[in-house]
Amino acid sequence: MANAERHLRTMAVALMVVVAPVAVAAFATSPASAQSSPSSVASFGDAVTAGGPSGSQLVAPVVGMAATPSGDGYWVVAADGGVFTYGAAPFYGSEGGGSLAVQAVGIAPTPDGGGYWVATDDGGVYNFGNAPSVGSQAGGGLNAPVVGISADAAGTGVWEVAADGGVFSYGTAGFHGSMGGTRLNQPVVGMAVDPATGGYWLVAADGGVFAFDAPFYGSMGGTPLNQPVVGMAASPSGGGYWLVAADGGVFSFGNAVFHGSMGATPPDPNTPVVGMAATHDGGGYWLTTTAKALPPPTSVPSVLAECNTPGAGPAVEPTSIVLACGDGNAGLTGLTWSSWGGSSATGSGEFTHNLCVPDCALGTFVSTPAGVELSYPVRTAAGREFSTVSYSYANPAAPGGRSTYSGVVETSGY
């Protein structure tokens, strides 16, 4: 019997599902090997479906899952931070029903299954059970939203990965490198730890795999996909990995055995697959969908220019964007756009901010020319919105110099 998490949050948040272009070639499909179940969780190989949340149970869509070390259960996490337990997976707590103002993006258990960490898109790390507090990136200024989390073998450290490929390590988790600062064809959507080396792999929406102190066994990079890759899982021995796409397609590399996919019966496009978890012996895996329906993606992304002001929805090519949502002391004004595309937008205007001298209440607002770029569109209640803003402006402290800043912008609540 599933032990549904009892703390559902009433405040909705945005679902960070990176949208990638849809290509035309088919992936390898499988026999109908999934166990028959109306659940939002499908199982393959020796994985046993113990249930999954229904859309009516959820305040926000599912964003990820993790298996127990013994392989007899799994946890599912929703965008509002709610955690749901199935099989023998214990419930240790959640952020559901709390004051979480950002979106959860993933869950990682401790090696003994006695606890877990939940990651949020702003780099926050929330610990439950015997999972120790290890720190977080929340408030640290991200260049792109966090999209995944993994735990180290010691159970005293975790890594977070952001959509730009940046990796953040906490506790005993060692930093082995990242794709941060490297131009990517598609955003990173997840990571997995190599049990053999302690290194890790990152996977992008186009199926590209990046290995750091871990062997490279192949990828789908450069191969047209029907739907973007949304996550990955490592084989228990560390000799391979699986990738999973939004339509339930599964791709296996190294010693990771292909046990089947949802290729013959893909999920409804409004409830795509968002994650996977492998059994402890590598003899099977689970796939989870969002369970709760997502809105149809829009062809042209928008941006929440006025924060979450009631009645002020997202806009296309706005003339201003509020950056300091709490106090309004910083923003981009007088904007004109030279391009507004499916994956990024480029424009120029002014960076206007309060000098806060002698204090912000009595401070003076000043403006300086700025170049602006919006990137990393994500699925939200509005359809699709840019999640990251970068701007470069004249630096008054260095004549002729420039200052550049990138950060995650607010998106519409789900």
PDB file of C-alpha atoms in Angstrom, residues 108-382:
ATOM      1  CA  ALA A 108      18.114  12.042  -3.551  1.00  0.00           C
ATOM      2  CA  PRO A 109      18.102   9.392  -0.780  1.00  0.00           C
ATOM      3  CA  THR A 110      20.875   8.605   1.666  1.00  0.00           C
ATOM      4  CA  PRO A 111      22.751   5.349   0.915  1.00  0.00           C
ATOM      5  CA  ASP A 112      20.974   3.455   3.726  1.00  0.00           C
ATOM      6  CA  GLY A 113      17.538   4.812   2.808  1.00  0.00           C
ATOM      7  CA  GLY A 114      17.160   6.476   6.200  1.00  0.00           C
ATOM      8  CA  GLY A 115      16.521   9.916   4.757  1.00  0.00           C
ATOM      9  CA  TYR A 116      16.583  12.088   1.666  1.00  0.00           C
ATOM     10  CA  TRP A 117      17.325  15.550   0.343  1.00  0.00           C
ATOM     11  CA  VAL A 118      14.970  17.621  -1.812  1.00  0.00           C
ATOM     12  CA  ALA A 119      16.464  20.229  -4.155  1.00  0.00           C
ATOM     13  CA  THR A 120      14.789  23.405  -5.390  1.00  0.00           C
ATOM     14  CA  ASP A 121      15.422  25.422  -8.532  1.00  0.00           C
ATOM     15  CA  ASP A 122      17.104  28.237  -6.603  1.00  0.00           C
ATOM     16  CA  GLY A 123      19.742  25.825  -5.303  1.00  0.00           C
ATOM     17  CA  GLY A 124      18.061  25.120  -1.976  1.00  0.00           C
ATOM     18  CA  VAL A 125      18.679  21.741  -0.301  1.00  0.00           C
ATOM     19  CA  TYR A 126      16.175  20.456   2.281  1.00  0.00           C
ATOM     20  CA  ASN A 127      17.118  17.452   4.441  1.00  0.00           C
ATOM     21  CA  PHE A 128      14.828  14.867   6.033  1.00  0.00           C
ATOM     22  CA  GLY A 129      15.355  11.746   8.149  1.00  0.00           C
ATOM     23  CA  ASN A 130      19.031  10.957   8.684  1.00  0.00           C
ATOM     24  CA  ALA A 131      20.098  13.122   5.743  1.00  0.00           C
ATOM     25  CA  PRO A 132      22.371  15.762   7.302  1.00  0.00           C
ATOM     26  CA  SER A 133      22.259  19.453   6.538  1.00  0.00           C
ATOM     27  CA  VAL A 134      25.030  20.022   4.001  1.00  0.00           C
ATOM     28  CA  GLY A 135      24.462  23.600   2.832  1.00  0.00           C
ATOM     29  CA  SER A 136      22.929  24.924  -0.344  1.00  0.00           C
ATOM     30  CA  GLN A 137      23.237  27.434  -3.146  1.00  0.00           C
ATOM     31  CA  ALA A 138      20.015  29.280  -2.247  1.00  0.00           C
ATOM     32  CA  GLY A 139      20.630  33.013  -2.418  1.00  0.00           C
ATOM     33  CA  GLY A 140      24.035  32.444  -3.964  1.00  0.00           C
ATOM     34  CA  GLY A 141      23.232  33.846  -7.400  1.00  0.00           C
ATOM     35  CA  LEU A 142      22.780  31.139 -10.020  1.00  0.00           C
ATOM     36  CA  ASN A 143      23.447  31.556 -13.723  1.00  0.00           C
ATOM     37  CA  ALA A 144      20.646  29.072 -14.488  1.00  0.00           C
ATOM     38  CA  PRO A 145      18.081  27.151 -12.427  1.00  0.00           C
ATOM     39  CA  VAL A 146      19.063  23.944 -10.636  1.00  0.00           C
ATOM     40  CA  VAL A 147      17.522  20.898 -12.343  1.00  0.00           C
ATOM     41  CA  GLY A 148      18.725  17.899 -10.331  1.00  0.00           C
ATOM     42  CA  ILE A 149      20.376  16.488  -7.212  1.00  0.00           C
ATOM     43  CA  SER A 150      22.449  13.370  -6.373  1.00  0.00           C
ATOM     44  CA  ALA A 151      23.983  12.061  -3.143  1.00  0.00           C
ATOM     45  CA  ASP A 152      27.495  10.731  -2.557  1.00  0.00           C
ATOM     46  CA  ALA A 153      28.278   7.221  -1.309  1.00  0.00           C
ATOM     47  CA  ALA A 154      29.068   8.447   2.191  1.00  0.00           C
ATOM     48  CA  GLY A 155      25.598   9.879   2.674  1.00  0.00           C
ATOM     49  CA  THR A 156      27.076  13.130   3.945  1.00  0.00           C
ATOM     50  CA  GLY A 157      27.267  15.115   0.726  1.00  0.00           C
ATOM     51  CA  VAL A 158      25.241  16.013  -2.347  1.00  0.00           C
ATOM     52  CA  TRP A 159      25.692  17.574  -5.746  1.00  0.00           C
ATOM     53  CA  GLU A 160      23.270  19.889  -7.527  1.00  0.00           C
ATOM     54  CA  VAL A 161      23.370  20.504 -11.265  1.00  0.00           C
ATOM     55  CA  ALA A 162      21.998  23.563 -13.044  1.00  0.00           C
ATOM     56  CA  ALA A 163      20.550  23.878 -16.539  1.00  0.00           C
ATOM     57  CA  ASP A 164      23.767  25.503 -17.799  1.00  0.00           C
ATOM     58  CA  GLY A 165      25.786  22.482 -16.646  1.00  0.00           C
ATOM     59  CA  GLY A 166      27.123  24.121 -13.505  1.00  0.00           C
ATOM     60  CA  VAL A 167      27.712  21.668 -10.637  1.00  0.00           C
ATOM     61  CA  PHE A 168      27.609  22.603  -6.949  1.00  0.00           C
ATOM     62  CA  SER A 169      29.018  20.236  -4.304  1.00  0.00           C
ATOM     63  CA  TYR A 170      28.182  20.200  -0.596  1.00  0.00           C
ATOM     64  CA  GLY A 171      29.413  18.270   2.416  1.00  0.00           C
ATOM     65  CA  THR A 172      31.692  15.384   1.479  1.00  0.00           C
ATOM     66  CA  ALA A 173      30.674  15.409  -2.197  1.00  0.00           C
ATOM     67  CA  GLY A 174      33.775  16.242  -4.231  1.00  0.00           C
ATOM     68  CA  PHE A 175      33.724  18.590  -7.182  1.00  0.00           C
ATOM     69  CA  HIS A 176      34.892  16.777 -10.323  1.00  0.00           C
ATOM     70  CA  GLY A 177      34.144  19.420 -12.937  1.00  0.00           C
ATOM     71  CA  SER A 178      31.159  20.840 -14.784  1.00  0.00           C
ATOM     72  CA  MET A 179      29.911  22.316 -18.038  1.00  0.00           C
ATOM     73  CA  GLY A 180      29.379  25.717 -16.468  1.00  0.00           C
ATOM     74  CA  GLY A 181      30.618  28.451 -18.766  1.00  0.00           C
ATOM     75  CA  THR A 182      30.524  26.173 -21.821  1.00  0.00           C
ATOM     76  CA  ARG A 183      28.046  26.879 -24.571  1.00  0.00           C
ATOM     77  CA  LEU A 184      25.639  23.932 -24.753  1.00  0.00           C
ATOM     78  CA  ASN A 185      23.459  22.815 -27.650  1.00  0.00           C
ATOM     79  CA  GLN A 186      20.672  22.050 -25.198  1.00  0.00           C
ATOM     80  CA  PRO A 187      20.313  22.627 -21.445  1.00  0.00           C
ATOM     81  CA  VAL A 188      21.359  20.009 -18.912  1.00  0.00           C
ATOM     82  CA  VAL A 189      18.355  18.208 -17.403  1.00  0.00           C
ATOM     83  CA  GLY A 190      19.852  15.775 -14.892  1.00  0.00           C
ATOM     84  CA  MET A 191      22.798  13.914 -13.406  1.00  0.00           C
ATOM     85  CA  ALA A 192      23.794  10.515 -12.016  1.00  0.00           C
ATOM     86  CA  VAL A 193      26.687   9.431  -9.798  1.00  0.00           C
ATOM     87  CA  ASP A 194      29.074   6.652 -10.879  1.00  0.00           C
ATOM     88  CA  PRO A 195      29.121   4.134  -7.979  1.00  0.00           C
ATOM     89  CA  ALA A 196      32.473   2.796  -9.167  1.00  0.00           C
ATOM     90  CA  THR A 197      34.478   6.016  -9.289  1.00  0.00           C
ATOM     91  CA  GLY A 198      32.528   8.556  -7.272  1.00  0.00           C
ATOM     92  CA  GLY A 199      32.427  10.819 -10.317  1.00  0.00           C
ATOM     93  CA  TYR A 200      29.274  11.771 -12.152  1.00  0.00           C
ATOM     94  CA  TRP A 201      27.556  12.147 -15.494  1.00  0.00           C
ATOM     95  CA  LEU A 202      25.421  15.040 -16.710  1.00  0.00           C
ATOM     96  CA  VAL A 203      22.803  14.660 -19.425  1.00  0.00           C
ATOM     97  CA  ALA A 204      21.367  17.358 -21.684  1.00  0.00           C
ATOM     98  CA  ALA A 205      17.937  17.560 -23.298  1.00  0.00           C
ATOM     99  CA  ASP A 206      19.371  16.431 -26.648  1.00  0.00           C
ATOM    100  CA  GLY A 207      20.758  13.266 -25.033  1.00  0.00           C
ATOM    101  CA  GLY A 208      24.329  14.487 -24.846  1.00  0.00           C
ATOM    102  CA  VAL A 209      26.245  13.001 -21.893  1.00  0.00           C
ATOM    103  CA  PHE A 210      29.172  14.687 -20.137  1.00  0.00           C
ATOM    104  CA  ALA A 211      31.416  12.539 -17.934  1.00  0.00           C
ATOM    105  CA  PHE A 212      33.485  13.813 -14.993  1.00  0.00           C
ATOM    106  CA  ASP A 213      35.801  11.304 -13.321  1.00  0.00           C
ATOM    107  CA  ALA A 214      33.448   8.683 -14.732  1.00  0.00           C
ATOM    108  CA  PRO A 215      33.762   6.622 -17.943  1.00  0.00           C
ATOM    109  CA  PHE A 216      31.893   7.786 -21.014  1.00  0.00           C
ATOM    110  CA  TYR A 217      29.770   4.971 -22.452  1.00  0.00           C
ATOM    111  CA  GLY A 218      27.957   6.853 -25.184  1.00  0.00           C
ATOM    112  CA  SER A 219      25.063   9.256 -25.638  1.00  0.00           C
ATOM    113  CA  MET A 220      22.201  10.284 -27.897  1.00  0.00           C
ATOM    114  CA  GLY A 221      23.870  13.593 -28.707  1.00  0.00           C
ATOM    115  CA  GLY A 222      23.558  14.296 -32.432  1.00  0.00           C
ATOM    116  CA  THR A 223      20.759  11.755 -32.877  1.00  0.00           C
ATOM    117  CA  PRO A 224      17.300  13.185 -33.669  1.00  0.00           C
ATOM    118  CA  LEU A 225      14.806  12.441 -30.882  1.00  0.00           C
ATOM    119  CA  ASN A 226      11.034  12.384 -30.855  1.00  0.00           C
ATOM    120  CA  GLN A 227      11.034  14.077 -27.460  1.00  0.00           C
ATOM    121  CA  PRO A 228      13.756  15.605 -25.265  1.00  0.00           C
ATOM    122  CA  VAL A 229      15.650  13.573 -22.693  1.00  0.00           C
ATOM    123  CA  VAL A 230      14.493  14.446 -19.174  1.00  0.00           C
ATOM    124  CA  GLY A 231      16.708  12.374 -16.874  1.00  0.00           C
ATOM    125  CA  MET A 232      19.134   9.520 -16.309  1.00  0.00           C
ATOM    126  CA  ALA A 233      20.041   6.749 -13.871  1.00  0.00           C
ATOM    127  CA  ALA A 234      23.310   4.875 -13.268  1.00  0.00           C
ATOM    128  CA  SER A 235      23.620   1.092 -13.249  1.00  0.00           C
ATOM    129  CA  PRO A 236      24.373  -0.194  -9.716  1.00  0.00           C
ATOM    130  CA  SER A 237      27.861  -1.365 -10.690  1.00  0.00           C
ATOM    131  CA  GLY A 238      28.702   1.945 -12.313  1.00  0.00           C
ATOM    132  CA  GLY A 239      29.423   0.341 -15.663  1.00  0.00           C
ATOM    133  CA  GLY A 240      26.693   2.137 -17.562  1.00  0.00           C
ATOM    134  CA  TYR A 241      23.618   4.327 -17.470  1.00  0.00           C
ATOM    135  CA  TRP A 242      20.130   4.779 -18.836  1.00  0.00           C
ATOM    136  CA  LEU A 243      18.606   7.925 -20.331  1.00  0.00           C
ATOM    137  CA  VAL A 244      14.862   8.554 -20.441  1.00  0.00           C
ATOM    138  CA  ALA A 245      12.912  10.896 -22.717  1.00  0.00           C
ATOM    139  CA  ALA A 246       9.650  12.755 -22.090  1.00  0.00           C
ATOM    140  CA  ASP A 247       7.706  10.208 -24.151  1.00  0.00           C
ATOM    141  CA  GLY A 248       9.054   7.287 -22.102  1.00  0.00           C
ATOM    142  CA  GLY A 249      11.782   6.252 -24.535  1.00  0.00           C
ATOM    143  CA  VAL A 250      14.717   4.607 -22.752  1.00  0.00           C
ATOM    144  CA  PHE A 251      18.293   4.474 -24.052  1.00  0.00           C
ATOM    145  CA  SER A 252      20.878   2.174 -22.444  1.00  0.00           C
ATOM    146  CA  PHE A 253      24.669   2.462 -22.513  1.00  0.00           C
ATOM    147  CA  GLY A 254      27.543   0.377 -21.141  1.00  0.00           C
ATOM    148  CA  ASN A 255      26.369  -2.512 -18.980  1.00  0.00           C
ATOM    149  CA  ALA A 256      22.978  -0.880 -18.348  1.00  0.00           C
ATOM    150  CA  VAL A 257      20.542  -3.461 -19.753  1.00  0.00           C
ATOM    151  CA  PHE A 258      17.527  -2.312 -21.756  1.00  0.00           C
ATOM    152  CA  HIS A 259      14.437  -3.670 -19.983  1.00  0.00           C
ATOM    153  CA  GLY A 260      11.788  -1.895 -22.028  1.00  0.00           C
ATOM    154  CA  SER A 261      10.258   1.526 -22.533  1.00  0.00           C
ATOM    155  CA  MET A 262       6.944   3.276 -23.041  1.00  0.00           C
ATOM    156  CA  GLY A 263       7.646   3.517 -26.747  1.00  0.00           C
ATOM    157  CA  ALA A 264       4.600   1.437 -27.713  1.00  0.00           C
ATOM    158  CA  THR A 265       2.281   3.293 -25.324  1.00  0.00           C
ATOM    159  CA  PRO A 266       3.714   6.765 -24.628  1.00  0.00           C
ATOM    160  CA  PRO A 267       2.096   8.896 -21.930  1.00  0.00           C
ATOM    161  CA  ASP A 268      -0.302  11.712 -22.684  1.00  0.00           C
ATOM    162  CA  PRO A 269       1.760  14.715 -23.898  1.00  0.00           C
ATOM    163  CA  ASN A 270       0.221  16.751 -21.085  1.00  0.00           C
ATOM    164  CA  THR A 271       1.619  14.311 -18.494  1.00  0.00           C
ATOM    165  CA  PRO A 272       5.104  13.533 -19.820  1.00  0.00           C
ATOM    166  CA  VAL A 273       7.727  11.343 -18.179  1.00  0.00           C
ATOM    167  CA  VAL A 274       9.964  13.440 -15.924  1.00  0.00           C
ATOM    168  CA  GLY A 275      12.281  10.935 -14.260  1.00  0.00           C
ATOM    169  CA  MET A 276      13.486   7.404 -13.685  1.00  0.00           C
ATOM    170  CA  ALA A 277      15.031   5.253 -10.958  1.00  0.00           C
ATOM    171  CA  ALA A 278      16.821   1.896 -11.199  1.00  0.00           C
ATOM    172  CA  THR A 279      16.429  -1.170  -8.993  1.00  0.00           C
ATOM    173  CA  HIS A 280      19.295  -2.105  -6.686  1.00  0.00           C
ATOM    174  CA  ASP A 281      20.450  -4.978  -8.920  1.00  0.00           C
ATOM    175  CA  GLY A 282      20.106  -3.162 -12.240  1.00  0.00           C
ATOM    176  CA  GLY A 283      17.497  -5.680 -13.343  1.00  0.00           C
ATOM    177  CA  GLY A 284      14.830  -3.072 -13.900  1.00  0.00           C
ATOM    178  CA  TYR A 285      13.717   0.524 -13.522  1.00  0.00           C
ATOM    179  CA  TRP A 286      10.742   2.751 -12.939  1.00  0.00           C
ATOM    180  CA  LEU A 287       9.588   5.754 -14.961  1.00  0.00           C
ATOM    181  CA  THR A 288       7.366   8.464 -13.513  1.00  0.00           C
ATOM    182  CA  THR A 289       5.155  10.974 -15.295  1.00  0.00           C
ATOM    183  CA  THR A 290       4.048  14.361 -14.003  1.00  0.00           C
ATOM    184  CA  ALA A 291       0.695  12.729 -13.062  1.00  0.00           C
ATOM    185  CA  LYS A 292      -0.844  16.199 -12.954  1.00  0.00           C
ATOM    186  CA  ALA A 293      -1.433  17.650 -16.427  1.00  0.00           C
ATOM    187  CA  LEU A 294       0.819  20.438 -17.679  1.00  0.00           C
ATOM    188  CA  PRO A 295      -0.489  23.288 -19.813  1.00  0.00           C
ATOM    189  CA  PRO A 296       0.225  23.122 -23.540  1.00  0.00           C
ATOM    190  CA  PRO A 297       3.610  24.697 -24.331  1.00  0.00           C
ATOM    191  CA  THR A 298       3.485  27.970 -26.195  1.00  0.00           C
ATOM    192  CA  SER A 299       5.512  28.370 -29.375  1.00  0.00           C
ATOM    193  CA  VAL A 300       6.980  31.702 -28.228  1.00  0.00           C
ATOM    194  CA  PRO A 301       8.197  31.953 -24.614  1.00  0.00           C
ATOM    195  CA  SER A 302       7.191  34.830 -22.376  1.00  0.00           C
ATOM    196  CA  VAL A 303       8.736  36.327 -19.249  1.00  0.00           C
ATOM    197  CA  LEU A 304       7.227  37.367 -15.930  1.00  0.00           C
ATOM    198  CA  ALA A 305       8.198  41.029 -16.145  1.00  0.00           C
ATOM    199  CA  GLU A 306       6.300  42.200 -13.055  1.00  0.00           C
ATOM    200  CA  CYS A 307       7.210  39.361 -10.685  1.00  0.00           C
ATOM    201  CA  ASN A 308       4.089  37.645  -9.350  1.00  0.00           C
ATOM    202  CA  THR A 309       1.980  40.794  -9.226  1.00  0.00           C
ATOM    203  CA  PRO A 310      -1.721  39.806  -9.289  1.00  0.00           C
ATOM    204  CA  GLY A 311      -3.205  40.441 -12.707  1.00  0.00           C
ATOM    205  CA  ALA A 312       0.189  41.028 -14.307  1.00  0.00           C
ATOM    206  CA  GLY A 313       0.781  37.947 -16.416  1.00  0.00           C
ATOM    207  CA  PRO A 314       3.892  37.053 -18.405  1.00  0.00           C
ATOM    208  CA  ALA A 315       4.750  39.236 -21.386  1.00  0.00           C
ATOM    209  CA  VAL A 316       6.436  38.941 -24.764  1.00  0.00           C
ATOM    210  CA  GLU A 317       9.004  41.661 -25.514  1.00  0.00           C
ATOM    211  CA  PRO A 318       8.220  43.793 -22.424  1.00  0.00           C
ATOM    212  CA  THR A 319       9.635  47.295 -22.105  1.00  0.00           C
ATOM    213  CA  SER A 320      10.754  46.629 -18.520  1.00  0.00           C
ATOM    214  CA  ILE A 321      11.561  43.681 -16.229  1.00  0.00           C
ATOM    215  CA  VAL A 322      11.583  43.958 -12.425  1.00  0.00           C
ATOM    216  CA  LEU A 323      14.699  42.268 -11.026  1.00  0.00           C
ATOM    217  CA  ALA A 324      14.297  42.945  -7.302  1.00  0.00           C
ATOM    218  CA  CYS A 325      10.850  41.503  -6.708  1.00  0.00           C
ATOM    219  CA  GLY A 326      10.945  42.060  -2.960  1.00  0.00           C
ATOM    220  CA  ASP A 327      11.498  45.825  -2.961  1.00  0.00           C
ATOM    221  CA  GLY A 328      11.615  46.958  -6.591  1.00  0.00           C
ATOM    222  CA  ASN A 329      15.057  48.503  -6.141  1.00  0.00           C
ATOM    223  CA  ALA A 330      16.472  47.079  -9.375  1.00  0.00           C
ATOM    224  CA  GLY A 331      15.133  46.496 -12.849  1.00  0.00           C
ATOM    225  CA  LEU A 332      15.709  46.651 -16.581  1.00  0.00           C
ATOM    226  CA  THR A 333      13.929  49.556 -18.251  1.00  0.00           C
ATOM    227  CA  GLY A 334      13.504  51.069 -21.720  1.00  0.00           C
ATOM    228  CA  LEU A 335      13.933  47.652 -23.322  1.00  0.00           C
ATOM    229  CA  THR A 336      13.874  47.032 -27.058  1.00  0.00           C
ATOM    230  CA  TRP A 337      14.359  43.544 -28.498  1.00  0.00           C
ATOM    231  CA  SER A 338      16.477  42.611 -31.486  1.00  0.00           C
ATOM    232  CA  SER A 339      15.377  38.944 -31.318  1.00  0.00           C
ATOM    233  CA  TRP A 340      12.781  36.863 -29.494  1.00  0.00           C
ATOM    234  CA  GLY A 341      13.038  33.179 -30.327  1.00  0.00           C
ATOM    235  CA  GLY A 342      12.110  29.773 -29.011  1.00  0.00           C
ATOM    236  CA  SER A 343      15.220  29.331 -26.856  1.00  0.00           C
ATOM    237  CA  SER A 344      16.505  32.851 -26.161  1.00  0.00           C
ATOM    238  CA  ALA A 345      15.776  36.549 -26.535  1.00  0.00           C
ATOM    239  CA  THR A 346      18.218  39.431 -26.946  1.00  0.00           C
ATOM    240  CA  GLY A 347      17.664  43.116 -26.336  1.00  0.00           C
ATOM    241  CA  SER A 348      19.032  46.313 -24.860  1.00  0.00           C
ATOM    242  CA  GLY A 349      17.928  49.036 -22.495  1.00  0.00           C
ATOM    243  CA  GLU A 350      19.051  50.347 -19.124  1.00  0.00           C
ATOM    244  CA  PHE A 351      19.897  48.768 -15.803  1.00  0.00           C
ATOM    245  CA  THR A 352      18.106  50.969 -13.261  1.00  0.00           C
ATOM    246  CA  HIS A 353      18.823  50.504  -9.580  1.00  0.00           C
ATOM    247  CA  ASN A 354      18.653  52.238  -6.216  1.00  0.00           C
ATOM    248  CA  LEU A 355      22.004  53.322  -4.799  1.00  0.00           C
ATOM    249  CA  CYS A 356      20.475  52.932  -1.292  1.00  0.00           C
ATOM    250  CA  VAL A 357      22.550  55.824   0.104  1.00  0.00           C
ATOM    251  CA  PRO A 358      22.134  56.663   2.962  1.00  0.00           C
ATOM    252  CA  ASP A 359      19.513  53.883   2.868  1.00  0.00           C
ATOM    253  CA  CYS A 360      17.153  52.418   0.301  1.00  0.00           C
ATOM    254  CA  ALA A 361      14.182  54.472   1.502  1.00  0.00           C
ATOM    255  CA  LEU A 362      16.099  57.709   0.838  1.00  0.00           C
ATOM    256  CA  GLY A 363      18.291  56.418  -1.959  1.00  0.00           C
ATOM    257  CA  THR A 364      18.560  57.683  -5.537  1.00  0.00           C
ATOM    258  CA  PHE A 365      17.797  55.612  -8.641  1.00  0.00           C
ATOM    259  CA  VAL A 366      20.415  55.678 -11.380  1.00  0.00           C
ATOM    260  CA  SER A 367      20.478  54.092 -14.834  1.00  0.00           C
ATOM    261  CA  THR A 368      23.213  52.810 -17.118  1.00  0.00           C
ATOM    262  CA  PRO A 369      23.053  51.215 -20.608  1.00  0.00           C
ATOM    263  CA  ALA A 370      22.680  47.435 -20.563  1.00  0.00           C
ATOM    264  CA  GLY A 371      22.530  44.498 -22.927  1.00  0.00           C
ATOM    265  CA  VAL A 372      20.003  41.808 -21.985  1.00  0.00           C
ATOM    266  CA  GLU A 373      19.550  38.104 -22.783  1.00  0.00           C
ATOM    267  CA  LEU A 374      16.752  35.767 -21.672  1.00  0.00           C
ATOM    268  CA  SER A 375      17.284  31.999 -21.811  1.00  0.00           C
ATOM    269  CA  TYR A 376      16.325  28.528 -20.535  1.00  0.00           C
ATOM    270  CA  PRO A 377      12.571  28.459 -21.226  1.00  0.00           C
ATOM    271  CA  VAL A 378      10.592  26.215 -18.840  1.00  0.00           C
ATOM    272  CA  ARG A 379       7.032  24.906 -18.670  1.00  0.00           C
ATOM    273  CA  THR A 380       4.782  26.867 -16.301  1.00  0.00           C
ATOM    274  CA  ALA A 381       1.082  27.552 -15.789  1.00  0.00           C
ATOM    275  CA  ALA A 382       1.372  30.141 -18.561  1.00  0.00           C
TER     276      ALA A 382
END
